[in-house]
mmCIF file of C-alpha atoms and ligand atoms in Angstrom:
data_model
loop_
_atom_site.group_PDB
_atom_site.id
_atom_site.type_symbol
_atom_site.label_atom_id
_atom_site.label_comp_id
_atom_site.label_asym_id
_atom_site.label_seq_id
_atom_site.Cartn_x
_atom_site.Cartn_y
_atom_site.Cartn_z
ATOM 1 C CA MET Z 63 99.971 77.874 98.581
ATOM 2 C CA LYS Z 64 97.301 79.963 96.915
ATOM 3 C CA ALA Z 65 97.024 83.735 96.839
ATOM 4 C CA ILE Z 66 94.674 86.261 95.339
ATOM 5 C CA ILE Z 67 95.674 89.761 94.279
ATOM 6 C CA LEU Z 68 92.925 92.367 94.537
ATOM 7 C CA VAL Z 69 92.903 95.165 92.001
ATOM 8 C CA ASN Z 70 90.550 98.049 91.461
ATOM 9 C CA PRO Z 71 87.957 97.235 88.782
ATOM 10 C CA TYR Z 72 88.545 100.598 87.097
ATOM 11 C CA ALA Z 73 92.340 100.227 86.936
ATOM 12 C CA CYS Z 74 93.286 100.500 83.276
ATOM 13 C CA THR Z 75 96.681 102.198 82.978
ATOM 14 C CA GLU Z 76 99.968 100.361 82.405
ATOM 15 C CA GLN Z 77 101.202 101.714 85.760
ATOM 16 C CA GLU Z 78 98.226 100.091 87.506
ATOM 17 C CA ALA Z 79 98.659 96.800 85.630
ATOM 18 C CA TYR Z 80 102.407 96.599 86.372
ATOM 19 C CA GLN Z 81 102.057 96.128 90.139
ATOM 20 C CA PRO Z 82 99.753 93.045 90.151
ATOM 21 C CA ARG Z 83 101.615 91.516 87.211
ATOM 22 C CA ARG Z 84 105.005 91.776 88.920
ATOM 23 C CA ILE Z 85 103.783 90.572 92.313
ATOM 24 C CA ALA Z 86 102.008 87.642 90.631
ATOM 25 C CA GLU Z 87 105.238 86.780 88.781
ATOM 26 C CA GLU Z 88 107.387 86.883 91.895
ATOM 27 C CA LEU Z 89 104.887 84.884 93.976
ATOM 28 C CA GLY Z 90 104.739 82.413 91.081
ATOM 29 C CA PHE Z 91 108.565 81.996 91.187
ATOM 30 C CA LEU Z 92 108.137 81.070 94.859
ATOM 31 C CA GLY Z 93 105.627 78.351 93.964
ATOM 32 C CA VAL Z 94 102.457 80.259 94.899
ATOM 33 C CA GLU Z 95 99.407 79.803 92.698
ATOM 34 C CA VAL Z 96 98.064 83.296 92.039
ATOM 35 C CA GLN Z 97 94.761 84.647 90.827
ATOM 36 C CA ILE Z 98 94.197 88.332 90.097
ATOM 37 C CA LEU Z 99 90.681 89.363 91.138
ATOM 38 C CA LYS Z 100 88.652 92.558 90.880
ATOM 39 C CA ASN Z 101 88.255 94.103 94.329
ATOM 40 C CA ALA Z 102 84.442 94.173 94.011
ATOM 41 C CA TRP Z 103 81.468 92.197 92.754
ATOM 42 C CA GLN Z 104 82.715 89.087 94.547
ATOM 43 C CA GLY Z 105 79.786 88.302 96.783
ATOM 44 C CA ASP Z 106 76.683 89.850 98.241
ATOM 45 C CA ILE Z 107 76.370 90.846 101.846
ATOM 46 C CA GLY Z 108 73.447 88.953 103.344
ATOM 47 C CA GLY Z 109 73.134 86.918 100.175
ATOM 48 C CA GLY Z 110 75.829 84.355 100.772
ATOM 49 C CA PHE Z 111 79.523 85.046 100.521
ATOM 50 C CA GLN Z 112 81.708 82.553 98.759
ATOM 51 C CA VAL Z 113 85.167 82.914 100.333
ATOM 52 C CA PRO Z 114 87.785 82.551 97.592
ATOM 53 C CA ALA Z 115 90.046 79.545 98.129
ATOM 54 C CA CYS Z 116 93.326 81.161 99.136
ATOM 55 C CA ASP Z 117 95.927 81.230 101.912
ATOM 56 C CA PHE Z 118 96.368 84.977 101.727
ATOM 57 C CA ALA Z 119 95.355 88.037 99.711
ATOM 58 C CA VAL Z 120 97.400 90.946 98.392
ATOM 59 C CA CYS Z 121 95.366 94.125 98.405
ATOM 60 C CA LEU Z 122 96.495 96.586 95.721
ATOM 61 C CA ASP Z 123 93.427 98.767 96.097
ATOM 62 C CA LYS Z 124 92.191 101.249 98.690
ATOM 63 C CA ASP Z 125 88.562 100.064 98.517
ATOM 64 C CA LYS Z 126 87.997 98.544 101.946
ATOM 65 C CA TYR Z 127 84.690 96.689 101.668
ATOM 66 C CA PHE Z 128 85.648 93.426 99.990
ATOM 67 C CA PRO Z 129 88.925 93.279 101.997
ATOM 68 C CA ARG Z 130 86.869 93.707 105.191
ATOM 69 C CA MET Z 131 84.628 90.815 104.083
ATOM 70 C CA LEU Z 132 87.674 88.619 103.470
ATOM 71 C CA GLU Z 133 89.151 89.490 106.847
ATOM 72 C CA ALA Z 134 85.864 88.652 108.533
ATOM 73 C CA HIS Z 135 86.336 85.166 107.082
ATOM 74 C CA GLY Z 136 89.856 84.875 108.441
ATOM 75 C CA ILE Z 137 91.864 85.653 105.290
ATOM 76 C CA ARG Z 138 95.250 87.311 105.923
ATOM 77 C CA LEU Z 139 95.542 90.493 103.898
ATOM 78 C CA PHE Z 140 98.677 92.353 102.808
ATOM 79 C CA ASN Z 141 98.082 95.203 103.805
ATOM 80 C CA CYS Z 142 95.266 94.645 106.269
ATOM 81 C CA ALA Z 143 92.110 96.715 105.719
ATOM 82 C CA ARG Z 144 92.664 98.848 108.843
ATOM 83 C CA ALA Z 145 96.134 99.908 107.712
ATOM 84 C CA VAL Z 146 94.808 100.848 104.270
ATOM 85 C CA GLU Z 147 92.000 102.879 105.856
ATOM 86 C CA LEU Z 148 94.417 104.724 108.160
ATOM 87 C CA CYS Z 149 96.693 105.611 105.244
ATOM 88 C CA ASP Z 150 93.891 106.518 102.867
ATOM 89 C CA ASP Z 151 92.832 109.402 105.121
ATOM 90 C CA LYS Z 152 95.780 111.764 105.603
ATOM 91 C CA LEU Z 153 94.363 113.102 108.886
ATOM 92 C CA LEU Z 154 93.774 109.638 110.361
ATOM 93 C CA THR Z 155 97.366 108.770 109.427
ATOM 94 C CA MET Z 156 98.676 111.851 111.229
ATOM 95 C CA ILE Z 157 96.513 111.238 114.299
ATOM 96 C CA ALA Z 158 97.835 107.654 114.537
ATOM 97 C CA LEU Z 159 101.418 108.986 114.272
ATOM 98 C CA GLU Z 160 100.971 111.957 116.629
ATOM 99 C CA GLY Z 161 103.739 112.089 119.252
ATOM 100 C CA LYS Z 162 105.651 109.238 117.571
ATOM 101 C CA VAL Z 163 107.295 110.972 114.609
ATOM 102 C CA PRO Z 164 107.937 114.609 113.611
ATOM 103 C CA MET Z 165 105.291 116.020 111.247
ATOM 104 C CA PRO Z 166 104.436 119.481 109.881
ATOM 105 C CA GLU Z 167 101.987 121.394 112.043
ATOM 106 C CA THR Z 168 98.511 120.515 110.765
ATOM 107 C CA ILE Z 169 94.981 121.704 111.493
ATOM 108 C CA PRO Z 170 91.939 119.620 110.518
ATOM 109 C CA ALA Z 171 89.167 121.479 108.699
ATOM 110 C CA PRO Z 172 85.801 121.272 110.477
ATOM 111 C CA LEU Z 173 83.194 119.010 108.916
ATOM 112 C CA CYS Z 174 80.752 121.080 106.904
ATOM 113 C CA TYR Z 175 77.263 119.763 106.131
ATOM 114 C CA LYS Z 176 75.850 122.435 103.836
ATOM 115 C CA ASN Z 177 77.306 123.642 100.583
ATOM 116 C CA GLY Z 178 77.837 127.404 100.504
ATOM 117 C CA SER Z 179 78.026 127.698 104.296
ATOM 118 C CA GLU Z 180 79.376 131.089 105.417
ATOM 119 C CA VAL Z 181 83.144 131.183 105.536
ATOM 120 C CA GLU Z 182 84.322 132.201 108.992
ATOM 121 C CA ASN Z 183 85.961 135.627 109.188
ATOM 122 C CA GLU Z 184 88.455 134.557 111.800
ATOM 123 C CA PHE Z 185 90.219 131.719 110.108
ATOM 124 C CA PRO Z 186 92.255 129.705 112.670
ATOM 125 C CA ALA Z 187 94.402 128.109 109.934
ATOM 126 C CA GLU Z 188 95.952 131.528 109.257
ATOM 127 C CA ARG Z 189 98.153 131.083 112.324
ATOM 128 C CA LEU Z 190 100.223 128.668 110.202
ATOM 129 C CA GLY Z 191 101.343 131.702 108.159
ATOM 130 C CA TYR Z 192 101.354 132.171 104.389
ATOM 131 C CA PRO Z 193 101.871 130.401 102.126
ATOM 132 C CA LEU Z 194 100.150 127.404 103.659
ATOM 133 C CA VAL Z 195 99.362 123.968 102.300
ATOM 134 C CA VAL Z 196 95.769 122.798 101.921
ATOM 135 C CA LYS Z 197 95.173 119.094 101.334
ATOM 136 C CA GLU Z 198 92.163 116.928 100.847
ATOM 137 C CA CYS Z 199 92.257 113.977 103.235
ATOM 138 C CA TYR Z 200 91.731 111.602 100.332
ATOM 139 C CA GLY Z 201 94.045 112.196 97.413
ATOM 140 C CA SER Z 202 97.037 110.903 95.541
ATOM 141 C CA LEU Z 203 99.669 111.808 92.965
ATOM 142 C CA GLY Z 204 99.751 115.366 94.333
ATOM 143 C CA LYS Z 205 96.461 116.218 92.645
ATOM 144 C CA GLN Z 206 94.516 117.105 95.806
ATOM 145 C CA VAL Z 207 97.319 119.178 97.385
ATOM 146 C CA TYR Z 208 97.176 122.982 97.049
ATOM 147 C CA LEU Z 209 99.069 126.079 98.140
ATOM 148 C CA ALA Z 210 97.263 129.135 99.508
ATOM 149 C CA ARG Z 211 99.488 132.200 99.159
ATOM 150 C CA ASP Z 212 97.144 134.653 100.857
ATOM 151 C CA ARG Z 213 93.778 134.995 102.574
ATOM 152 C CA GLU Z 214 91.912 135.248 99.274
ATOM 153 C CA GLU Z 215 93.338 131.936 98.021
ATOM 154 C CA LEU Z 216 92.712 130.313 101.388
ATOM 155 C CA PHE Z 217 89.058 131.366 101.382
ATOM 156 C CA SER Z 218 88.495 130.233 97.828
ATOM 157 C CA LEU Z 219 90.031 126.813 98.627
ATOM 158 C CA GLN Z 220 87.935 126.583 101.772
ATOM 159 C CA LYS Z 221 84.832 127.284 99.695
ATOM 160 C CA LYS Z 222 85.762 124.770 97.041
ATOM 161 C CA LEU Z 223 86.624 122.003 99.526
ATOM 162 C CA CYS Z 224 84.088 122.660 102.257
ATOM 163 C CA LEU Z 225 82.095 119.456 101.692
ATOM 164 C CA ARG Z 226 85.203 117.279 101.439
ATOM 165 C CA PRO Z 227 87.410 116.322 104.419
ATOM 166 C CA HIS Z 228 90.586 118.418 104.255
ATOM 167 C CA LEU Z 229 93.389 119.882 106.309
ATOM 168 C CA TYR Z 230 95.589 122.953 106.605
ATOM 169 C CA GLN Z 231 99.332 122.457 107.003
ATOM 170 C CA LYS Z 232 102.461 124.507 107.573
ATOM 171 C CA PHE Z 233 104.360 124.914 104.320
ATOM 172 C CA ILE Z 234 107.857 123.485 104.772
ATOM 173 C CA ALA Z 235 109.707 126.003 102.585
ATOM 174 C CA GLU Z 236 113.085 124.200 102.876
ATOM 175 C CA SER Z 237 111.453 121.210 101.181
ATOM 176 C CA ALA Z 238 109.623 123.037 98.382
ATOM 177 C CA GLY Z 239 109.734 120.825 95.294
ATOM 178 C CA ARG Z 240 111.812 118.186 97.112
ATOM 179 C CA ASP Z 241 111.026 115.178 99.225
ATOM 180 C CA LEU Z 242 112.184 111.648 99.948
ATOM 181 C CA ARG Z 243 110.107 108.614 98.988
ATOM 182 C CA VAL Z 244 110.982 105.500 100.966
ATOM 183 C CA ILE Z 245 109.533 102.033 100.380
ATOM 184 C CA ALA Z 246 109.334 99.882 103.513
ATOM 185 C CA VAL Z 247 108.524 96.174 103.654
ATOM 186 C CA GLY Z 248 107.906 94.650 107.067
ATOM 187 C CA GLY Z 249 109.155 97.864 108.684
ATOM 188 C CA GLU Z 250 112.500 97.802 106.822
ATOM 189 C CA PRO Z 251 113.350 100.508 104.293
ATOM 190 C CA ILE Z 252 114.329 98.724 101.059
ATOM 191 C CA ALA Z 253 114.572 101.633 98.604
ATOM 192 C CA ALA Z 254 114.773 105.411 98.837
ATOM 193 C CA MET Z 255 114.515 108.077 96.183
ATOM 194 C CA ARG Z 256 114.840 111.845 96.345
ATOM 195 C CA ARG Z 257 112.154 113.483 94.237
ATOM 196 C CA ILE Z 258 112.832 116.888 92.777
ATOM 197 C CA ASN Z 259 110.410 119.093 90.895
ATOM 198 C CA GLU Z 260 111.733 122.382 89.581
ATOM 199 C CA GLY Z 261 108.306 123.534 88.371
ATOM 200 C CA ASP Z 262 106.067 122.873 91.387
ATOM 201 C CA PHE Z 263 106.257 122.634 95.195
ATOM 202 C CA ARG Z 264 104.814 119.107 94.880
ATOM 203 C CA SER Z 265 107.552 116.648 93.988
ATOM 204 C CA ASN Z 266 105.294 113.805 92.798
ATOM 205 C CA LEU Z 267 106.622 112.040 89.675
ATOM 206 C CA ALA Z 268 103.100 112.304 88.228
ATOM 207 C CA LEU Z 269 103.474 116.119 88.317
ATOM 208 C CA GLY Z 270 106.841 116.220 86.605
ATOM 209 C CA GLY Z 271 109.151 115.390 89.519
ATOM 210 C CA ARG Z 272 112.279 113.381 88.768
ATOM 211 C CA GLY Z 273 113.742 110.718 91.012
ATOM 212 C CA GLU Z 274 117.310 110.103 92.183
ATOM 213 C CA LYS Z 275 118.530 107.154 94.219
ATOM 214 C CA ALA Z 276 119.089 108.108 97.867
ATOM 215 C CA GLU Z 277 120.964 106.468 100.720
ATOM 216 C CA ILE Z 278 119.097 104.956 103.660
ATOM 217 C CA ASP Z 279 120.311 106.238 107.029
ATOM 218 C CA GLY Z 280 119.544 105.360 110.633
ATOM 219 C CA GLU Z 281 116.929 108.100 110.978
ATOM 220 C CA ILE Z 282 115.008 106.616 108.017
ATOM 221 C CA ARG Z 283 115.241 103.112 109.521
ATOM 222 C CA THR Z 284 113.795 104.287 112.807
ATOM 223 C CA LEU Z 285 110.966 106.220 111.103
ATOM 224 C CA CYS Z 286 110.025 103.178 108.971
ATOM 225 C CA ARG Z 287 109.856 100.934 112.018
ATOM 226 C CA VAL Z 288 107.777 103.351 114.091
ATOM 227 C CA ILE Z 289 105.366 104.180 111.220
ATOM 228 C CA THR Z 290 104.901 100.545 110.219
ATOM 229 C CA ASP Z 291 104.146 99.511 113.805
ATOM 230 C CA ALA Z 292 101.792 102.422 114.487
ATOM 231 C CA LEU Z 293 99.735 101.849 111.334
ATOM 232 C CA GLY Z 294 99.947 98.046 111.167
ATOM 233 C CA LEU Z 295 101.458 97.984 107.690
ATOM 234 C CA ASP Z 296 103.259 95.257 105.755
ATOM 235 C CA TYR Z 297 104.151 97.439 102.791
ATOM 236 C CA CYS Z 298 104.189 101.194 102.333
ATOM 237 C CA GLY Z 299 105.666 104.204 100.602
ATOM 238 C CA ILE Z 300 106.540 106.997 103.025
ATOM 239 C CA ASP Z 301 106.961 110.611 101.899
ATOM 240 C CA LEU Z 302 109.441 112.563 104.017
ATOM 241 C CA LEU Z 303 109.912 116.322 103.835
ATOM 242 C CA PHE Z 304 113.296 117.899 104.536
ATOM 243 C CA GLY Z 305 112.698 119.966 107.664
ATOM 244 C CA ARG Z 306 115.217 122.329 109.258
ATOM 245 C CA GLU Z 307 115.934 119.821 112.022
ATOM 246 C CA GLY Z 308 115.509 116.576 110.139
ATOM 247 C CA TYR Z 309 112.841 114.635 108.323
ATOM 248 C CA LEU Z 310 109.157 115.442 108.730
ATOM 249 C CA VAL Z 311 106.625 112.762 107.802
ATOM 250 C CA CYS Z 312 104.412 114.103 105.019
ATOM 251 C CA GLU Z 313 102.215 111.084 104.340
ATOM 252 C CA VAL Z 314 102.167 107.293 104.237
ATOM 253 C CA ASN Z 315 100.884 105.402 101.184
ATOM 254 C CA SER Z 316 99.668 101.861 101.829
ATOM 255 C CA ASN Z 317 99.313 101.333 98.076
ATOM 256 C CA ALA Z 318 102.381 103.158 96.774
ATOM 257 C CA PHE Z 319 103.297 102.454 93.151
ATOM 258 C CA PHE Z 320 106.753 100.928 92.965
ATOM 259 C CA GLY Z 321 107.527 100.991 89.215
ATOM 260 C CA GLY Z 322 109.187 104.429 89.378
ATOM 261 C CA ILE Z 323 111.378 103.724 92.402
ATOM 262 C CA GLU Z 324 112.414 100.348 90.935
ATOM 263 C CA ARG Z 325 113.630 102.096 87.776
ATOM 264 C CA VAL Z 326 115.591 104.682 89.762
ATOM 265 C CA THR Z 327 117.109 102.423 92.442
ATOM 266 C CA HIS Z 328 117.238 99.044 90.631
ATOM 267 C CA VAL Z 329 115.727 97.412 93.721
ATOM 268 C CA ASN Z 330 113.325 94.561 92.903
ATOM 269 C CA VAL Z 331 110.491 95.698 95.182
ATOM 270 C CA ALA Z 332 108.051 93.057 93.906
ATOM 271 C CA ARG Z 333 110.464 90.248 94.789
ATOM 272 C CA ILE Z 334 111.216 91.544 98.274
ATOM 273 C CA TYR Z 335 107.513 92.004 99.007
ATOM 274 C CA ALA Z 336 106.622 88.535 97.649
ATOM 275 C CA GLU Z 337 109.339 86.911 99.765
ATOM 276 C CA TYR Z 338 108.159 88.826 102.838
ATOM 277 C CA MET Z 339 104.537 87.719 102.333
ATOM 278 C CA LEU Z 340 105.473 84.081 101.960
ATOM 279 C CA ARG Z 341 107.776 84.256 104.993
ATOM 280 C CA THR Z 342 104.996 85.838 107.043
ATOM 281 C CA VAL Z 343 102.236 83.355 106.152
ATOM 282 C CA THR Z 344 104.452 80.319 106.557
ATOM 283 C CA SER Z 345 105.754 81.426 109.970
ATOM 284 C CA THR Z 346 102.296 81.964 111.505
HETATM 285 N N1 ADP X 627 103.624 120.754 104.185
HETATM 286 C C1 ADP X 627 104.275 120.695 103.035
HETATM 287 N N2 ADP X 627 105.294 121.542 102.780
HETATM 288 C C2 ADP X 627 105.978 121.493 101.591
HETATM 289 N N3 ADP X 627 105.691 120.623 100.611
HETATM 290 C C3 ADP X 627 104.682 119.741 100.820
HETATM 291 C C4 ADP X 627 103.927 119.729 102.035
HETATM 292 N N4 ADP X 627 102.998 118.755 101.948
HETATM 293 C C5 ADP X 627 103.156 118.192 100.734
HETATM 294 N N5 ADP X 627 104.161 118.776 100.057
HETATM 295 C C6 ADP X 627 104.601 118.403 98.703
HETATM 296 O O1 ADP X 627 103.464 117.951 97.975
HETATM 297 C C7 ADP X 627 103.624 116.580 97.588
HETATM 298 C C8 ADP X 627 102.282 115.860 97.657
HETATM 299 O O2 ADP X 627 101.802 115.823 98.992
HETATM 300 P P1 ADP X 627 101.316 114.490 99.675
HETATM 301 O O3 ADP X 627 100.834 114.823 101.031
HETATM 302 O O4 ADP X 627 102.382 113.456 99.584
HETATM 303 O O5 ADP X 627 100.038 114.099 98.790
HETATM 304 P P2 ADP X 627 99.819 112.954 97.684
HETATM 305 O O6 ADP X 627 99.094 111.872 98.394
HETATM 306 O O7 ADP X 627 98.967 113.583 96.649
HETATM 307 O O8 ADP X 627 101.174 112.519 97.186
HETATM 308 C C9 ADP X 627 104.675 116.034 98.536
HETATM 309 O O9 ADP X 627 105.346 114.923 97.959
HETATM 310 C C10 ADP X 627 105.584 117.227 98.747
HETATM 311 O O10 ADP X 627 106.496 117.371 97.664
HETATM 312 MG MG1 MG X 628 102.652 111.711 98.390
#
């Protein structure tokens, strides 16, 4: 068996290098010949596309173009390009999950074509109450997630973000600075970690949150199954908020880093994912 692992050409941190290295190692232990490739520059559209010789590809990047080209040539991708696209855009994720899982009340921002367009006086997002969460649809590590404490902050965020897709969301106060990160492989939760940040409402490890091993219960199992099926995922990291009546799905990461959760839970995520991929390609 031969596999390629696609990585972003600009990836340069140790955290970014860890994921492909570990998956390559684990696939190697299972007898798979692995090549790590940049997820770009691999062939021109309309100028001849040389399909890499492989039985499957592991996509560790959110860039969809080369993965789409591979899929058009029949290569099985983990995760498939559609699933990555749905997760990359927080609103598309929520729309795909609407009616299937509990989520915080969310209002999409209208598309704005001109910079400096007049801010509306009646702002429908205000019905969510203050403070309210403002998020860019594309973002990670908590960096594109903001809190508007009053109308002034809301308007200044709206101004700043108007040309970028974004959303307004009910602030789940019970969950401020706390959430649950779950890694699911093939719809099964394999590791869970509570993330706690005393200094910020965003619990991301990248923003100073710390992780603690958490138990996996039946509610988590059901959510993982439903989310995985709805989005067509093989692998994901799901962020759950602690709502008054149970978990609320915050977001789904198709390309979740697993180094941090491995350290906290001692689960070998890379091995479980490698075994799953091999099982899947050999059974189809
Ligand atoms: N509606 C919300 N209410 C309370 N906290 C939230 C809400 N949305 C996000 N957060 C906090 O912010 C963090 C980052 O938000 P998230 O949507 O996961 O974006 P990112 O992709 O940047 O991780 C979450 O892990 C959670 O701690
Ligand atoms: Mg998150």
